[in-house]
Amino acid sequence: MARTATANGLPSGPRGHWFLVAAGLLVVAAALTLDGYAANVVGETRPGPPAGFASAEAAEVRRGGPVVNVTGDRPASVRLPGRTVALTFNDGPDPEWTPQVLDVLARHGAKATFFVVGSKVARHPDLARRIVAEGHELGNHTYSHADLAAVPAWRLRLESSLTQRALAGATGLHTTLARPPHSPAPPVVTDLQWAAMKELAAEGHLVVLTDLDAKDWSRPGTAEIVASSLPAGGEGAVVTMRDSGGDRRQTVEALDLVLERLKGEDYRAVTVTEAIGMPSAHRRAGAVDRFFGAALNLAQRASETFTGVLRWALFIAGALTLGRFGFFIVLAGVHAHRTRGGTRRRNAVGGWPIPPPVTVIVPAYNEAAGIQATLRSLVATSYRGELEILVVDDGSTDGTADLAAAPGFPGVRVIRRPNGGKPAALNTGIAQASHELLIMVDGDTVFERATIGRLVRRFADPAIGAVSGNTKVGNRRGAIGRWQHIEYVIGFNLDRRAFELLDCMATVPGAVGAFRRSALVALGGVSGDTLAEDTDLTMALCRAGWRVVYEENAVAWTEAPASLGELWRQRYRWCYGTLQAMWKHRRAVVERNPFGRRCLGYLTLFHVLLPLLAPVVDLMAIHAIAVDDPLPVVAAWAGFVLVQGLIGWYALLLDGERASALWILPLQQFVYRQLMYLVVIQSLATALLGVRLRWHGIRREGTFNEFTQAAGRSLPAGGPRRP
């Protein structure tokens, strides 16, 4: 059935929601970028190539002390006085280890300087406030722990300013101290590191290097850390440890021992500024900086939480998808075994003493391109029972009724009626039908010779109220046709095998379906409440207690949309109509019959919710490829395509189709997949906003005319053979 008209001419759907979708994706992109930046993923953060030592200024730094002032023409540095230690901690704050370090310092009455990472301050502002409240000092260790010798000047300034904002938002303070990540002791400062120090000085920072590096990042053992942290001969020293970045148990233990030793040797453990006789490094931040800093910290925590939840959601979605694939493959195999070799088929074949009479209903609106091909296939059937064919012309304007009434179609009766839509046309056919068993076929579809008989034989079981046939795509030329062919075999026909076993068939397609007339009459006929009247009808039958089954050998060939625009209109109508049917039958979820929980739960999860995550998956993949190692993304994509390929091979094998069709499957990920999830977004927005969607027609090309005419009156065995 191509379409039904709407008299009110209401728009096909909302348009403004695409702005909301784009805005939502921008928010997701911003969250991913901020979280990636904070995690030192986004940007040029890896160490650069080895640098030289030719600069005269760098040479002066190498000869000087660990506290470097670069604000003048020449660098000036300071060494700590004797018996003075400035304990410094890099890379924090950390919720596990920073509190333990603070407890040890408090126990010994010592003060220290914490060179904090801005993103961690944003994540744990309470720890930054505790550091200040207990009399310690804060220093700038960049926002993302970027190697400042390997980033451009703009990135360095951004790292510094973002950290100052984070500190302002958390503590209301700025700091005048800075320490570049990966900075060495003065004797090994390179020219690139010297250049980074000059940029930090231009941002108002006093640069603090180190005299003694505990190298606790390597976890060499508590005793080794203690030995590396103690100055010799009563000299003063800036000592560097870490309170974040991994397991710091050895650091905490070593700090306690170091402070005991220093106290025994009459050392004082103070902040950097106190050690060199300077005022505190803390400066009160302005109101604007405090406001934007608080906003930055909140945004980072929100982005971190959001991306964390998103990653878990995507992991669960991936696991569910793979689990669905595996489960449905098993069920499809069981179904095929029962159909082809089990007792069900033998019993069904012998169930009718004589072939029962059948009425075929063909609702048609402007189907001139294909109606005669459809009728040729029906009258050429091998079915031996009485056959009535009703063509219900729904007010066509292209001569469909005249073509259907042409000579050469014995047993065909044409019923003309004003345009009222497909459900009305079907109800007219049901009312005029002479027989109990009804077969419904669209006017763009052709049957194989044995299809009617194979549909009818399933009704030997009195519990069966409807039978779904096996719809195949006839026009497989081009990428769009081939993609739909794969989708029909995998996404529709493979699923229907599983749905039969689970008693949760969602749709008997309009292209090829058979029904008991009494069951339809008891339901009041075909409802016009939704645009997916076939789904609505199937759900109603299942709720009424009828079994709905799938007959793989009842093959019908349909003409699928040949362009992206036509495909969009068709799938938009399908998806929107399915949402309408799900909402209409929502009470089935609480009924005793498990159909509602199985069918509606499945559709909600796999046809609504998971497709909504698909744009985010693509965005995260693009983001990862752009800012990080693309290999994991490519490997995940290849693995998913491989799984799809294996499933497709199995589905094609069950359907008797050539596996060579799968060569185009990888390309499906770049156009077809996006189109399908955009259809879901559009349909859901249309439904939520309460906009009525009119029926979209698609242009027919008469795909099957050449085949049925060439064969005289019937479709060649096995259907049309397209390349």
XYZ file of C-alpha atoms in Angstrom:
723
model
C 0.000 0.000 0.000
C 1.680 3.180 -1.100
C -0.151 5.805 0.926
C -3.383 7.246 2.218
C -4.464 10.804 1.840
C -5.121 13.302 4.605
C -7.763 15.878 4.175
C -6.463 18.303 6.774
C -3.046 18.708 5.173
C -1.265 18.945 8.490
C 2.523 19.118 8.394
C 4.453 15.885 8.320
C 6.336 16.581 11.503
C 8.080 19.187 13.654
C 11.122 20.996 12.420
C 12.429 22.944 15.437
C 13.396 19.798 17.304
C 16.381 19.338 14.993
C 17.825 22.442 16.619
C 17.398 20.749 19.988
C 19.068 17.587 18.696
C 22.000 19.621 17.358
C 22.215 21.533 20.632
C 22.164 18.274 22.561
C 24.985 16.844 20.469
C 26.962 20.055 20.991
C 26.491 19.680 24.742
C 27.679 16.064 24.519
C 30.677 17.163 22.433
C 31.498 19.897 24.942
C 31.257 17.436 27.832
C 33.502 14.946 26.058
C 36.009 17.664 25.207
C 36.106 19.093 28.723
C 36.393 15.658 30.280
C 39.056 14.657 27.755
C 40.975 17.861 28.365
C 40.845 17.406 32.115
C 42.113 13.844 31.674
C 45.016 15.098 29.524
C 43.655 13.460 26.373
C 42.655 16.435 24.260
C 45.566 18.456 22.872
C 49.316 18.279 22.484
C 50.277 16.953 25.895
C 52.855 14.316 25.143
C 56.562 15.058 25.771
C 58.278 16.562 22.771
C 61.637 15.705 21.248
C 64.832 16.133 23.298
C 65.842 19.789 23.551
C 69.264 21.378 23.482
C 71.155 23.286 26.146
C 72.441 26.246 24.140
C 70.500 29.076 25.789
C 72.542 31.349 28.054
C 69.475 32.036 30.234
C 68.817 28.334 30.664
C 72.468 27.927 31.625
C 71.993 30.459 34.422
C 68.984 28.539 35.686
C 71.001 25.342 35.637
C 73.611 26.979 37.877
C 71.070 28.427 40.305
C 68.617 27.362 42.943
C 65.194 25.712 42.735
C 63.056 28.858 43.130
C 63.324 30.890 39.926
C 62.180 34.440 39.239
C 62.046 35.113 35.511
C 60.283 38.479 35.575
C 63.444 40.493 34.950
C 65.854 40.591 32.025
C 67.843 37.725 33.454
C 66.672 34.793 35.570
C 67.261 35.057 39.295
C 67.080 32.047 41.552
C 67.096 31.332 45.271
C 68.365 28.433 47.320
C 66.847 27.504 50.628
C 68.709 28.351 53.844
C 70.291 25.614 55.888
C 68.212 23.340 58.066
C 65.115 24.278 56.044
C 63.034 21.936 53.949
C 60.125 22.911 51.734
C 58.105 19.758 51.281
C 56.162 19.907 48.016
C 53.547 17.536 46.662
C 52.646 17.238 42.995
C 49.630 15.980 41.047
C 46.874 16.235 43.671
C 44.532 16.612 45.288
C 43.499 12.980 45.556
C 40.546 11.846 47.692
C 42.446 8.853 49.075
C 46.025 10.006 49.514
C 45.899 13.784 50.064
C 43.945 13.451 53.348
C 46.501 10.923 54.605
C 49.387 13.258 53.688
C 47.626 16.127 55.482
C 47.118 13.963 58.569
C 50.841 13.117 58.699
C 51.814 16.776 58.281
C 49.408 17.799 61.051
C 50.785 15.148 63.365
C 54.286 16.586 62.979
C 53.262 20.247 62.928
C 54.788 20.634 59.446
C 53.674 22.818 56.570
C 53.967 22.051 52.855
C 53.246 23.380 49.393
C 50.829 21.465 47.195
C 51.256 21.951 43.460
C 47.781 20.995 42.425
C 46.316 20.009 39.076
C 43.412 22.315 38.238
C 41.115 19.581 36.971
C 41.553 17.691 40.247
C 40.837 20.837 42.230
C 37.606 21.133 40.237
C 36.841 17.500 41.029
C 37.677 17.762 44.749
C 37.282 21.405 45.839
C 36.820 20.360 49.460
C 40.382 19.021 49.564
C 41.762 22.280 48.169
C 39.892 24.147 50.900
C 41.256 21.795 53.555
C 44.818 22.358 52.335
C 44.391 26.117 52.769
C 42.515 25.819 56.072
C 45.357 23.787 57.609
C 47.931 26.440 56.762
C 49.507 24.886 53.707
C 50.223 26.559 50.399
C 48.830 25.996 46.920
C 50.797 26.099 43.686
C 49.815 25.843 40.023
C 50.679 22.520 38.383
C 48.592 23.169 35.225
C 45.005 22.153 34.611
C 45.529 18.823 32.863
C 49.107 17.936 33.818
C 50.303 18.855 30.338
C 53.995 18.908 29.494
C 54.464 22.665 29.044
C 57.669 22.159 27.078
C 55.681 20.326 24.418
C 52.635 22.581 23.960
C 52.182 25.890 22.141
C 52.175 29.150 24.064
C 48.381 29.539 23.909
C 47.938 26.123 25.511
C 50.373 26.986 28.284
C 48.497 30.199 29.058
C 45.224 28.284 29.029
C 46.607 25.657 31.425
C 47.710 28.379 33.828
C 44.556 30.475 33.682
C 42.179 27.505 33.990
C 44.005 26.336 37.110
C 43.760 29.813 38.607
C 40.044 29.803 37.846
C 39.628 26.379 39.426
C 41.432 27.571 42.561
C 39.317 30.718 42.680
C 36.136 28.690 42.375
C 37.192 26.219 45.072
C 39.021 28.431 47.587
C 38.523 32.042 46.499
C 42.301 32.328 46.011
C 44.906 32.610 43.282
C 48.520 31.533 43.690
C 51.804 33.087 42.586
C 53.664 29.760 42.600
C 53.874 27.381 39.658
C 55.661 24.183 38.831
C 55.595 22.761 35.302
C 54.775 19.035 35.128
C 57.786 16.832 34.437
C 60.098 19.656 35.529
C 63.564 18.528 36.647
C 66.099 19.854 39.125
C 67.823 23.061 37.922
C 71.013 21.375 36.593
C 69.124 19.619 33.795
C 66.698 22.343 32.656
C 66.459 22.403 28.834
C 65.893 25.348 26.536
C 62.281 24.311 25.920
C 61.647 24.083 29.652
C 63.254 27.487 30.091
C 60.895 28.898 27.437
C 57.926 27.441 29.322
C 59.194 28.998 32.546
C 59.308 32.409 30.874
C 55.708 32.029 29.756
C 54.671 31.093 33.297
C 56.484 34.141 34.607
C 54.569 36.290 32.128
C 51.404 34.878 33.710
C 52.588 36.175 37.107
C 54.144 33.026 38.528
C 57.277 32.337 40.507
C 58.601 29.016 39.235
C 59.510 26.342 41.768
C 61.701 23.436 40.651
C 63.192 20.868 42.993
C 66.410 19.895 44.763
C 65.482 16.377 45.820
C 62.987 14.235 43.938
C 61.725 11.288 45.988
C 60.812 9.494 42.741
C 57.937 7.934 44.621
C 56.022 7.672 41.340
C 58.022 4.498 40.683
C 57.207 3.034 44.131
C 60.802 2.000 44.833
C 60.049 1.182 48.463
C 59.630 3.257 51.600
C 63.307 3.169 52.559
C 64.395 4.348 49.101
C 61.920 7.231 49.181
C 63.186 8.302 52.605
C 66.812 8.198 51.449
C 65.984 10.283 48.348
C 64.125 12.906 50.390
C 66.685 13.793 53.082
C 69.153 16.668 52.437
C 72.769 16.062 53.362
C 75.031 18.090 55.649
C 72.380 20.395 57.018
C 71.649 21.968 53.621
C 68.246 23.371 52.768
C 66.231 21.734 49.992
C 62.983 21.718 48.081
C 61.781 18.113 48.308
C 59.252 16.763 45.805
C 56.763 13.968 46.493
C 53.395 13.036 44.978
C 50.020 12.782 46.655
C 48.179 11.469 43.610
C 48.633 9.468 40.429
C 48.461 5.935 41.786
C 49.131 3.971 44.936
C 50.889 6.387 47.319
C 51.030 4.162 50.379
C 54.827 4.189 50.306
C 54.811 7.991 50.078
C 52.646 8.343 53.175
C 54.824 5.916 55.133
C 58.017 7.602 53.947
C 56.709 11.104 54.780
C 56.167 10.095 58.387
C 59.736 8.777 58.621
C 61.221 11.785 56.810
C 59.544 14.242 59.182
C 60.789 12.239 62.185
C 64.347 12.390 60.816
C 64.134 16.078 59.999
C 62.833 16.882 63.440
C 65.700 14.934 64.973
C 68.203 16.971 62.916
C 66.615 20.321 63.840
C 65.138 20.961 60.407
C 62.027 23.008 59.933
C 59.462 21.892 57.369
C 57.712 24.946 55.947
C 56.057 26.233 52.792
C 58.142 27.459 49.865
C 57.399 31.150 50.436
C 58.133 30.890 54.164
C 61.385 29.085 53.424
C 62.685 31.943 51.256
C 61.217 34.733 53.400
C 58.450 35.845 51.019
C 54.819 36.721 51.718
C 52.258 34.001 51.182
C 51.695 32.892 47.602
C 47.951 33.223 48.041
C 46.095 36.214 46.578
C 42.413 36.930 46.976
C 40.598 36.276 43.704
C 38.088 38.759 42.352
C 34.357 38.129 42.339
C 34.280 37.487 38.579
C 37.059 34.913 38.799
C 35.354 33.231 41.726
C 32.070 33.037 39.807
C 33.565 31.692 36.597
C 35.814 29.382 38.575
C 32.847 27.891 40.403
C 31.077 27.497 37.049
C 34.151 25.796 35.554
C 34.414 23.398 38.477
C 30.735 22.555 38.285
C 30.918 22.049 34.513
C 33.879 19.731 34.837
C 32.261 17.615 37.518
C 29.075 17.472 35.466
C 30.963 16.488 32.309
C 32.903 13.837 34.184
C 29.723 12.374 35.654
C 27.911 12.596 32.336
C 30.669 10.917 30.321
C 31.062 8.256 32.996
C 27.359 7.454 32.904
C 27.450 7.602 29.115
C 30.329 5.150 28.869
C 28.527 2.740 31.163
C 25.334 3.173 29.161
C 27.172 2.461 25.929
C 28.866 -0.552 27.468
C 25.515 -1.909 28.625
C 23.988 -1.109 25.223
C 26.788 -2.965 23.478
C 26.422 -5.943 25.793
C 22.652 -6.002 25.264
C 23.078 -5.780 21.502
C 25.563 -8.627 21.399
C 23.415 -10.639 23.776
C 20.389 -10.038 21.565
C 22.350 -11.175 18.521
C 23.415 -14.384 20.220
C 19.999 -15.130 21.702
C 18.137 -14.503 18.458
C 20.581 -16.578 16.433
C 19.977 -19.538 18.736
C 16.211 -19.078 18.521
C 16.363 -18.676 14.737
C 18.298 -21.918 14.486
C 15.734 -23.698 16.644
C 12.923 -22.290 14.512
C 14.599 -23.397 11.287
C 15.155 -26.887 12.688
C 11.517 -27.222 13.702
C 10.305 -25.847 10.391
C 12.486 -28.002 8.196
C 12.863 -31.216 10.083
C 10.550 -31.229 13.081
C 7.088 -32.634 13.622
C 5.332 -29.306 13.282
C 5.666 -29.177 9.520
C 4.582 -32.768 8.935
C 1.503 -32.292 11.094
C 0.631 -28.983 9.427
C 0.864 -30.349 5.888
C -1.623 -33.066 6.623
C -3.920 -30.843 8.675
C -6.367 -29.919 5.892
C -8.365 -32.741 4.269
C -8.914 -30.484 1.257
C -7.392 -27.031 0.570
C -9.694 -24.435 2.179
C -11.032 -21.486 0.177
C -9.059 -18.265 0.494
C -9.729 -14.586 -0.169
C -6.800 -12.368 -1.154
C -7.284 -8.650 -0.425
C -5.164 -6.122 -2.339
C -5.665 -2.560 -1.028
C -4.430 -0.142 -3.673
C -3.952 3.586 -3.975
C -2.176 4.855 -7.107
C -0.446 1.538 -7.723
C -0.571 1.684 -11.534
C 3.151 0.965 -11.749
C 2.898 -2.466 -10.151
C -0.690 -3.620 -9.706
C -0.730 -5.873 -12.765
C 2.507 -7.566 -11.735
C 0.936 -8.251 -8.349
C -2.190 -9.734 -9.916
C -0.221 -11.868 -12.385
C 1.641 -13.447 -9.497
C -1.604 -14.116 -7.607
C -3.554 -15.721 -10.454
C -0.536 -17.866 -11.365
C -0.476 -19.452 -7.899
C -0.055 -23.185 -7.500
C -2.673 -23.225 -4.730
C -5.379 -25.769 -5.562
C -8.164 -24.433 -3.379
C -10.828 -21.904 -4.277
C -9.296 -18.448 -4.611
C -11.024 -15.073 -4.502
C -8.982 -11.938 -5.254
C -10.384 -8.560 -4.196
C -8.648 -5.393 -5.350
C -9.944 -2.525 -3.195
C -9.162 0.671 -5.098
C -8.991 3.473 -2.529
C -9.832 6.396 -4.787
C -6.775 6.098 -7.039
C -6.208 8.870 -9.582
C -3.763 7.045 -11.870
C -6.029 4.373 -13.366
C -5.137 1.605 -10.915
C -8.704 0.242 -10.873
C -8.915 0.055 -14.661
C -5.608 -1.793 -14.870
C -6.775 -4.266 -12.210
C -10.055 -4.834 -14.068
C -8.334 -5.544 -17.388
C -8.883 -8.949 -19.014
C -6.444 -11.699 -18.174
C -6.937 -11.767 -14.403
C -9.481 -14.547 -13.694
C -11.053 -14.512 -10.256
C -10.179 -10.865 -9.663
C -12.925 -8.511 -8.490
C -12.287 -4.766 -8.287
C -14.053 -2.767 -5.583
C -13.963 0.992 -6.052
C -14.379 3.268 -3.052
C -13.619 6.906 -2.160
C -10.209 7.525 -0.658
C -10.256 6.782 3.046
C -6.898 5.259 3.834
C -5.468 1.788 3.960
C -7.339 0.584 7.089
C -10.656 1.593 5.494
C -9.718 -0.198 2.269
C -8.794 -3.349 4.178
C -12.028 -3.250 6.167
C -13.958 -2.975 2.918
C -12.162 -6.077 1.650
C -12.809 -7.956 4.901
C -16.498 -7.113 4.725
C -16.745 -8.243 1.084
C -14.655 -11.396 1.525
C -16.424 -14.696 0.966
C -14.038 -16.909 2.957
C -12.662 -17.341 6.473
C -8.990 -17.305 5.527
C -7.748 -13.949 4.296
C -4.438 -13.029 2.745
C -3.433 -9.379 2.510
C -0.886 -8.200 -0.005
C 0.259 -4.706 -0.982
C -0.135 -3.517 -4.535
C 3.631 -3.278 -5.018
C 4.344 -6.891 -4.047
C 4.434 -10.165 -5.983
C 3.992 -13.702 -4.625
C 5.861 -16.804 -5.602
C 3.633 -19.601 -6.895
C 3.654 -21.602 -3.658
C 3.282 -18.662 -1.259
C -0.496 -18.823 -0.761
C -0.450 -22.533 -0.019
C 2.403 -22.164 2.427
C 0.579 -19.420 4.306
C -2.680 -21.363 4.438
C -1.238 -24.636 5.724
C -0.276 -23.004 9.041
C -3.965 -22.388 9.822
C -4.402 -26.129 10.326
C -3.531 -25.240 13.901
C -6.748 -23.654 15.274
C -4.777 -21.559 17.773
C -3.108 -19.568 15.007
C -4.801 -16.299 14.142
C -2.256 -14.832 11.720
C 0.762 -15.873 9.675
C 3.593 -13.606 8.612
C 5.264 -14.387 5.322
C 8.857 -13.847 4.253
C 9.241 -10.463 2.586
C 12.219 -9.970 0.290
C 13.508 -6.925 -1.521
C 13.192 -7.284 -5.297
C 14.945 -4.109 -6.461
C 18.460 -4.688 -5.146
C 20.308 -2.473 -7.576
C 22.509 0.129 -5.937
C 23.645 0.556 -2.357
C 20.237 1.523 -0.967
C 18.547 -1.565 -2.389
C 21.306 -3.864 -1.168
C 21.248 -2.341 2.326
C 17.500 -2.890 2.539
C 17.915 -6.448 1.309
C 20.344 -7.149 4.156
C 18.064 -5.400 6.630
C 15.013 -7.403 5.552
C 16.835 -10.706 5.903
C 18.608 -9.913 9.186
C 16.456 -7.312 10.903
C 13.024 -8.535 9.904
C 12.957 -12.189 8.908
C 15.606 -13.435 11.349
C 13.823 -11.639 14.186
C 10.438 -13.094 13.243
C 11.778 -16.599 13.711
C 12.628 -15.712 17.299
C 9.378 -13.827 17.847
C 7.346 -16.903 16.936
C 9.091 -19.004 19.561
C 8.680 -16.246 22.167
C 5.018 -15.610 21.232
C 5.682 -11.902 20.816
C 5.338 -11.207 17.096
C 5.178 -7.435 16.681
C 4.169 -7.134 13.032
C 2.641 -9.209 10.301
C 3.743 -7.093 7.334
C 1.215 -5.650 4.941
C 3.231 -7.043 2.061
C 2.464 -10.667 2.932
C 0.224 -11.697 5.793
C -2.648 -14.129 6.341
C -5.445 -13.873 8.918
C -8.582 -15.545 10.187
C -11.531 -13.388 9.200
C -13.422 -14.254 12.404
C -10.498 -13.032 14.499
C -10.403 -9.722 12.646
C -14.169 -9.250 12.895
C -14.016 -9.913 16.638
C -11.465 -7.087 16.928
C -13.680 -4.718 14.980
C -11.579 -4.911 11.844
C -8.392 -3.022 11.039
C -8.030 0.090 13.176
C -7.136 3.460 11.691
C -5.735 4.763 14.989
C -2.129 4.454 13.836
C -0.054 4.748 10.687
C 1.292 1.226 11.270
C -2.012 -0.571 10.936
C -0.224 -3.903 10.444
C 1.633 -3.556 13.760
C -1.486 -2.340 15.548
C -3.491 -5.276 14.197
C -0.820 -7.833 15.104
C -0.575 -6.539 18.672
C -4.355 -6.639 19.027
C -4.463 -10.264 17.836
C -1.746 -11.307 20.267
C -3.486 -9.551 23.155
C -6.692 -11.387 22.207
C -4.899 -14.706 22.729
C -4.223 -15.706 19.128
C -0.885 -17.137 18.127
C 0.945 -15.273 15.367
C 3.616 -17.269 13.518
C 6.199 -16.885 10.776
C 6.313 -18.989 7.621
C 9.761 -18.689 6.090
C 8.791 -20.371 2.827
C 5.866 -18.052 2.060
C 7.982 -15.648 0.021
C 6.812 -12.295 -1.341
C 8.924 -9.839 -3.277
C 8.375 -6.174 -2.603
C 9.581 -3.002 -4.236
C 11.646 -1.102 -1.685
C 12.338 2.648 -1.825
C 15.030 3.447 -4.368
C 16.287 6.764 -2.975
C 17.266 8.083 0.433
C 14.359 10.520 0.386
C 11.812 7.796 -0.338
C 13.405 5.525 2.239
C 13.255 8.299 4.846
C 9.540 8.861 4.231
C 8.726 5.171 4.425
C 10.706 4.490 7.594
C 9.496 7.681 9.234
C 5.919 6.466 8.755
C 6.775 2.977 9.956
C 8.581 4.171 13.050
C 6.012 6.790 13.980
C 3.207 4.300 13.466
C 4.993 1.732 15.612
C 5.332 4.279 18.422
C 1.594 4.951 18.115
C 0.844 1.233 18.315
C 3.112 0.781 21.328
C 1.369 3.593 23.143
C -2.070 2.305 22.177
C -1.278 -1.172 23.537
C 0.733 -0.021 26.560
C -1.666 -1.715 28.980
C -0.525 -5.069 27.577
C 2.526 -4.743 29.825
C 0.432 -5.401 32.950
C -1.795 -8.117 31.485
C -1.347 -11.785 32.346
C -0.410 -12.594 28.773
C 3.402 -12.134 28.590
C 3.136 -10.725 25.061
C 3.102 -7.105 26.210
C 6.146 -7.370 28.454
C 8.129 -9.251 25.819
C 7.098 -7.363 22.711
C 6.784 -3.821 24.069
C 9.839 -4.252 26.262
C 11.873 -5.398 23.279
C 10.649 -2.597 21.014
C 11.206 0.037 23.687
C 14.739 -1.091 24.376
C 16.048 -2.001 20.939
C 13.932 0.147 18.628
C 13.592 3.335 20.684
C 16.131 3.749 23.482
C 19.248 2.218 21.945
C 18.872 4.071 18.626
C 18.778 7.311 20.623
C 22.284 6.486 21.854
C 23.578 5.876 18.340
C 24.394 9.540 17.525
C 26.347 9.752 20.768
C 28.260 6.592 19.819
C 29.236 8.180 16.519
C 30.177 11.444 18.214
C 32.316 9.652 20.803
C 34.018 7.657 18.042
C 34.818 10.817 16.069
C 36.034 12.502 19.242
C 38.280 9.575 20.138
C 39.744 9.401 16.638
C 40.387 13.152 16.615
C 42.047 13.492 20.018
C 43.334 10.077 20.980
C 44.640 6.837 19.569
C 42.190 5.845 16.802
C 43.177 2.180 16.905
C 40.736 1.129 19.687
C 37.849 2.835 17.889
C 38.730 1.245 14.564
C 39.177 -2.132 16.256
C 35.794 -1.850 17.997
C 34.119 -0.834 14.751
C 35.768 -3.691 12.848
C 34.759 -6.150 15.559
C 31.155 -4.992 15.473
C 31.045 -5.222 11.680
C 32.567 -8.690 11.875
C 29.858 -9.812 14.309
C 27.222 -8.286 12.043
C 28.782 -10.050 9.086
C 28.659 -13.432 10.815
C 25.044 -12.873 11.804
C 24.243 -11.724 8.289
C 25.909 -14.788 6.806
C 23.843 -17.051 9.035
C 20.613 -15.177 8.300
C 21.254 -15.264 4.547
C 22.054 -18.955 4.809
C 18.738 -19.633 6.560
C 16.915 -17.601 3.929
C 18.645 -19.275 1.006
C 20.310 -16.042 -0.102
C 23.819 -15.467 -1.354
C 26.348 -14.349 1.264
C 28.044 -12.180 -1.372
C 25.485 -9.489 -0.527
C 27.447 -8.791 2.658
C 30.276 -6.983 0.885
C 28.384 -3.712 1.254
C 27.660 -4.207 4.969
C 30.654 -2.148 6.282
C 29.532 0.856 4.228
C 26.136 0.617 5.890
C 27.701 2.067 9.040
C 28.340 5.426 7.384
C 25.006 6.331 5.755
C 22.203 3.838 6.289
C 22.698 3.438 10.022
C 22.644 7.199 10.563
C 19.481 7.529 8.521
C 17.734 4.894 10.607
C 18.527 6.468 13.970
C 17.589 9.922 12.690
C 14.242 8.437 11.716
C 13.763 7.273 15.314
C 14.678 10.717 16.659
C 12.310 12.443 14.238
C 9.494 10.006 15.003
C 9.911 10.260 18.759
C 9.966 14.059 18.599
C 6.833 14.027 16.454
C 5.092 11.758 18.948
C 6.168 13.696 22.051
C 5.212 17.048 20.555
C 1.805 15.716 19.578
C 2.084 16.566 15.876
C -0.072 14.476 13.547
C 1.920 12.811 10.825
C 0.309 12.275 7.475
C 0.910 9.207 5.341
C 3.952 9.647 3.102
C 3.703 8.099 -0.346
C 6.711 6.678 -2.171
C 7.268 6.629 -5.897
C 6.900 3.203 -7.567
C 8.956 2.153 -10.548
C 7.197 -1.071 -11.544
C 10.158 -3.233 -10.631
C 8.414 -6.568 -11.262
C 6.622 -5.815 -14.522
C 9.510 -6.964 -16.684
C 9.754 -10.266 -14.831
C 6.073 -11.158 -14.740
C 5.494 -10.090 -18.326
C 8.519 -12.039 -19.542
C 7.246 -15.174 -17.817
C 3.776 -14.749 -19.178
C 1.788 -14.700 -15.957
C 4.023 -15.721 -13.069
C 7.176 -14.786 -11.256
C 10.198 -16.947 -12.062
C 10.933 -19.654 -9.513
C 12.827 -18.230 -6.597
C 11.858 -14.650 -7.399
C 13.573 -11.980 -9.475
C 17.302 -12.364 -9.886
C 18.865 -8.993 -9.514
C 22.619 -8.367 -9.464
